[in-house]
Short mmCIF file of N, CA and C in Angstrom, two decimals:
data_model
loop_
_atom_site.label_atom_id
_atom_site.label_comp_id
_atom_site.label_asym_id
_atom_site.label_seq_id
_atom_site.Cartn_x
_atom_site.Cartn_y
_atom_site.Cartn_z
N UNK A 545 0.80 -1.19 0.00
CA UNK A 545 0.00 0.00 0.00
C UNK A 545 0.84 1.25 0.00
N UNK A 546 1.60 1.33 1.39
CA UNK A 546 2.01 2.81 1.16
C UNK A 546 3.32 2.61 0.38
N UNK A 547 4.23 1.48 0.17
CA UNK A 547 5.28 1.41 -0.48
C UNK A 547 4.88 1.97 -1.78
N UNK A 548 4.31 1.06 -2.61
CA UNK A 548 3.51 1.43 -3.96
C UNK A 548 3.22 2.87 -4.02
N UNK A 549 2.69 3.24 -3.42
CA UNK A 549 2.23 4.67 -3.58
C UNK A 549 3.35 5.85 -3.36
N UNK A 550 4.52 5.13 -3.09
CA UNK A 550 5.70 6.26 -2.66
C UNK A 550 6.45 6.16 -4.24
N UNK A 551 6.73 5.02 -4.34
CA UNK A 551 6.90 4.17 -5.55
C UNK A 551 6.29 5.31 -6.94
N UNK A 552 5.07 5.69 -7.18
CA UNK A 552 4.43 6.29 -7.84
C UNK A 552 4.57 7.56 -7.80
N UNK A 553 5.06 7.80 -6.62
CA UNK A 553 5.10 9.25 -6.50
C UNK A 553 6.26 9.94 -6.47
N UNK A 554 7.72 9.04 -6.51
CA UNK A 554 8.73 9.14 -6.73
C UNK A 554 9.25 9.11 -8.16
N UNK A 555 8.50 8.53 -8.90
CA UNK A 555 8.57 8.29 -10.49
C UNK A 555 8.08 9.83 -10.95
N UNK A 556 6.64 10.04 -10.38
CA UNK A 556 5.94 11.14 -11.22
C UNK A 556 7.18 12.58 -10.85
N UNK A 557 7.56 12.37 -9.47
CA UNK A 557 8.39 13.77 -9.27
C UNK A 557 9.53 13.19 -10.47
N UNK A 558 10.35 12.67 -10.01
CA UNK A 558 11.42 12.27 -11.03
C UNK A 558 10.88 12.82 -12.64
N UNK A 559 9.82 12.22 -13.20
CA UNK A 559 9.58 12.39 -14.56
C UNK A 559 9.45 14.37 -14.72
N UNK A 560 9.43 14.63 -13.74
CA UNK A 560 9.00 16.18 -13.51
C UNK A 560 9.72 16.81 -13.68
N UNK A 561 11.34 16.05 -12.47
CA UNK A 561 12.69 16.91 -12.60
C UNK A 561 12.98 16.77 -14.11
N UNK A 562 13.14 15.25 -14.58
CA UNK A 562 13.46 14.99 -16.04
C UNK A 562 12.68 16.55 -16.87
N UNK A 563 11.45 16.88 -17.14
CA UNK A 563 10.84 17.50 -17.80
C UNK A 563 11.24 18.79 -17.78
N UNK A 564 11.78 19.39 -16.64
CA UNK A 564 12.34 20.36 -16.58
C UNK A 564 13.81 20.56 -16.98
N UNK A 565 14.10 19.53 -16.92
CA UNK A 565 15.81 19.48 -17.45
C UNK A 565 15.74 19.66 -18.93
N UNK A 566 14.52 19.14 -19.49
CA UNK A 566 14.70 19.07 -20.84
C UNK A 566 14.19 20.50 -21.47
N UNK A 567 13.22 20.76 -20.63
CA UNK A 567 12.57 22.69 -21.01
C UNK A 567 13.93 23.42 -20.90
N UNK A 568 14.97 23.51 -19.54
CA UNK A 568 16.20 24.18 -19.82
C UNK A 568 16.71 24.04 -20.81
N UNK A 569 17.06 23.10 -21.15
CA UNK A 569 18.20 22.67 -22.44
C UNK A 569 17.86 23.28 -23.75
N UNK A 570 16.21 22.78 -23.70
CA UNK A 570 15.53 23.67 -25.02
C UNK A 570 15.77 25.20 -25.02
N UNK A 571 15.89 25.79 -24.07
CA UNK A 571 15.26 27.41 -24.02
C UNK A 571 17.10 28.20 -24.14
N UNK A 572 18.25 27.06 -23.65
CA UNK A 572 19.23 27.25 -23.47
C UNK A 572 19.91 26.62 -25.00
N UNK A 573 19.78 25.87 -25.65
CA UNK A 573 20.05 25.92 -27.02
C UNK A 573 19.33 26.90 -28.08
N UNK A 574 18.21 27.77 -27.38
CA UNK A 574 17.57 28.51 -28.40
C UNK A 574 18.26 29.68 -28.09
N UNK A 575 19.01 30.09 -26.64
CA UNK A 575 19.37 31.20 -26.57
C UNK A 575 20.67 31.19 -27.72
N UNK A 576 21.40 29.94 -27.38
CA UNK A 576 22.59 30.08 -27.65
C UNK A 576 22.68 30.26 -29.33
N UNK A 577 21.64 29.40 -29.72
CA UNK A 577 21.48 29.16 -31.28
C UNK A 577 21.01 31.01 -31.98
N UNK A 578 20.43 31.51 -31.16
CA UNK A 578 19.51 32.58 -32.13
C UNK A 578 19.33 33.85 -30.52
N UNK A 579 20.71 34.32 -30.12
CA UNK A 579 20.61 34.87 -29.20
C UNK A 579 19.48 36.65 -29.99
N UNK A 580 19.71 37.04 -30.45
CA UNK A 580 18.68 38.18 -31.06
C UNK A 580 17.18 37.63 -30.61
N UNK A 581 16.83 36.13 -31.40
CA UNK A 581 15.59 36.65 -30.97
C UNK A 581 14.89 36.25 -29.23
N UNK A 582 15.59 35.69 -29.08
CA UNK A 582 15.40 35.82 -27.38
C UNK A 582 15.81 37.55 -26.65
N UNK A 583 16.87 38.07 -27.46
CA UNK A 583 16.86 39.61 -27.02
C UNK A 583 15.56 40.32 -27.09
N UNK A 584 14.96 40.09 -27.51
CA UNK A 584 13.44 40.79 -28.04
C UNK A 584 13.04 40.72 -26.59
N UNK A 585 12.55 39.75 -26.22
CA UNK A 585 12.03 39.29 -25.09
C UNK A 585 12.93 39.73 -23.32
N UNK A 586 13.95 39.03 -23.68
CA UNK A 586 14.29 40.14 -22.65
C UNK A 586 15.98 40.67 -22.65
N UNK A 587 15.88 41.68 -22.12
CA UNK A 587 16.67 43.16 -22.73
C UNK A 587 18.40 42.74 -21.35
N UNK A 588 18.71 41.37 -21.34
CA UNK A 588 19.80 41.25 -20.31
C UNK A 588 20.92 41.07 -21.71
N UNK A 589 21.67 41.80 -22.35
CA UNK A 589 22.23 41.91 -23.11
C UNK A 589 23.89 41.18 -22.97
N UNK A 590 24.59 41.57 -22.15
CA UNK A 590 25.61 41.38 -21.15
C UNK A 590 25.86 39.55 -20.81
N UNK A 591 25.29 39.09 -19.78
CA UNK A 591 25.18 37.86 -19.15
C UNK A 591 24.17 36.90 -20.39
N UNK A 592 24.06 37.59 -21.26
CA UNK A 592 22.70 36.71 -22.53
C UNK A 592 23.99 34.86 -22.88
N UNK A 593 25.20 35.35 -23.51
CA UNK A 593 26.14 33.98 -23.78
C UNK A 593 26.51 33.17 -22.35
N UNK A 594 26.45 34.11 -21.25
CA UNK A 594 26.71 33.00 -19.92
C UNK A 594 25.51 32.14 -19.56
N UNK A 595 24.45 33.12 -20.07
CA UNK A 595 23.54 32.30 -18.86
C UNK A 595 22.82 31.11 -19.97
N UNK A 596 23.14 31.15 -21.43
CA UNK A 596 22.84 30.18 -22.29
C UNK A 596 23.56 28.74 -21.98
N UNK A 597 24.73 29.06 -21.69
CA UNK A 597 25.63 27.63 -21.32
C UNK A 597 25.60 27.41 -19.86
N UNK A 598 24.64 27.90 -19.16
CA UNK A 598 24.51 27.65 -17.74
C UNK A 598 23.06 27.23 -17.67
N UNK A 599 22.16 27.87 -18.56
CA UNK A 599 20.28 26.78 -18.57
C UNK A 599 21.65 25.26 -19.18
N UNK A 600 21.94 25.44 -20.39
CA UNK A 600 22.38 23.83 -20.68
C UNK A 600 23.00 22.89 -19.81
N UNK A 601 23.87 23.48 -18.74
CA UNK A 601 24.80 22.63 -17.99
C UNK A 601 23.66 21.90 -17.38
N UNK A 602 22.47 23.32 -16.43
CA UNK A 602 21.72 22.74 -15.50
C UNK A 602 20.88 21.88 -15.84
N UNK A 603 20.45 22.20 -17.01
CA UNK A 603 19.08 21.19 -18.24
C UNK A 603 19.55 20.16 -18.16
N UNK A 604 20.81 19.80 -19.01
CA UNK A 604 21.67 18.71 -18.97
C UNK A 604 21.80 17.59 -17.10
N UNK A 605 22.07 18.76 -16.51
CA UNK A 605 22.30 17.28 -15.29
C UNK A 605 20.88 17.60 -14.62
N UNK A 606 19.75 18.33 -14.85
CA UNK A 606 18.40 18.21 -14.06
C UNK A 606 18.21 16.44 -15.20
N UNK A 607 18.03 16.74 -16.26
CA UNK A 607 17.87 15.70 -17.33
C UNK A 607 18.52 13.97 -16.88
N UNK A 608 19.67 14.22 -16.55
CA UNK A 608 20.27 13.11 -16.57
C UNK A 608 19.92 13.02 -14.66
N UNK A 609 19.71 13.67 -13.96
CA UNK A 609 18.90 12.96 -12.69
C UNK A 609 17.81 12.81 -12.84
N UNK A 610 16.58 13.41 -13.26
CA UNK A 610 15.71 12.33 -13.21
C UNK A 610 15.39 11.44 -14.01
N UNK A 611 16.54 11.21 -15.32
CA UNK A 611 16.58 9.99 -15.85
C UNK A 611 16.54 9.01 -15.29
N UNK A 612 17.69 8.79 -14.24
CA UNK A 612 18.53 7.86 -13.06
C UNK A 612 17.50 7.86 -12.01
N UNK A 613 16.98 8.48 -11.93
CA UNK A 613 15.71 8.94 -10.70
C UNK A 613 14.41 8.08 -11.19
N UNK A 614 14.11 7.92 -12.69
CA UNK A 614 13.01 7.43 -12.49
C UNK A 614 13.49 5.70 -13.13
N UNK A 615 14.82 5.51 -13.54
CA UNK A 615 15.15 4.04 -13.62
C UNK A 615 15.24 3.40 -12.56
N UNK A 616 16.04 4.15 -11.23
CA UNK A 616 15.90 3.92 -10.31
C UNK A 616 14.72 3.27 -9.43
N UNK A 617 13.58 4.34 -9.66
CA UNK A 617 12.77 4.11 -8.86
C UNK A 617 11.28 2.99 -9.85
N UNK A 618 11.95 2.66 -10.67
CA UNK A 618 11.50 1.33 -11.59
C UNK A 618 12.15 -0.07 -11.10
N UNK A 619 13.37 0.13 -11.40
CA UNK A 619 14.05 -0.61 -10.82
C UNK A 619 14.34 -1.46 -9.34
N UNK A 620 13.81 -0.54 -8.71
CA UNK A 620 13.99 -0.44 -6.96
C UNK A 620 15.47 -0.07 -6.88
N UNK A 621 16.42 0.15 -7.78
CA UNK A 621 17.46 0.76 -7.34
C UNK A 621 18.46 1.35 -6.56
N UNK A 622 18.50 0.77 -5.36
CA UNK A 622 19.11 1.94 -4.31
C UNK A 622 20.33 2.98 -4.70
N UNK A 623 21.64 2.30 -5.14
CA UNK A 623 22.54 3.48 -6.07
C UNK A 623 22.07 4.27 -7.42
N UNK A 624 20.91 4.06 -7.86
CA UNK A 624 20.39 4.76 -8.95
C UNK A 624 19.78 5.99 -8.17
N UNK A 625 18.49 5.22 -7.12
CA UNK A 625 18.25 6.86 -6.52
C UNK A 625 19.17 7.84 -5.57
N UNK A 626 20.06 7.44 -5.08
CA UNK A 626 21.36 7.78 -4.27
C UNK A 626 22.08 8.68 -4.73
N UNK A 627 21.89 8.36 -6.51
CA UNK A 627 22.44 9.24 -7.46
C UNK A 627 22.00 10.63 -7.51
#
């Protein structure tokens, strides 16, 4: 009962972190790819090339934990979720 249900609810957060790792990466390859038209939107001119390779770093390892996060918690994994 309550195992299962932690079980479920550890997957759905996990699939969540995953989802967000992958929205960074997107929004952080669009800066980097086509920095103008993200300037439109907003006017940080300066920090625009840092903070493109810093959504990717974070996209990138939010991505690859709750990858591991939700194999893990498929798996029963203990060093997967540990990760």
């Amino acid at each position: 009962g309550v195992l299962s249900c932690m079980k479920y609810l550890m997957f759905i957060f996990n699939v969540l972190v995953f989802a967000a790792g992958t929205c960074l990466v997107g929004v952080g390859v669009w800066v980097a790819v086509d920095p103008a038209g993200f300037q439109d939107i907003v006017a940080a001119k300066p920090v625009l090339s840092a903070g493109a390779y810093l959504l990717l770093a974070v996209g990138i390892a939010l991505s690859l934990l709750g990858f591991l996060g939700c194999c893990g918690t498929l798996r029963r994994s203990r060093p997967l979720l540990l990760v």
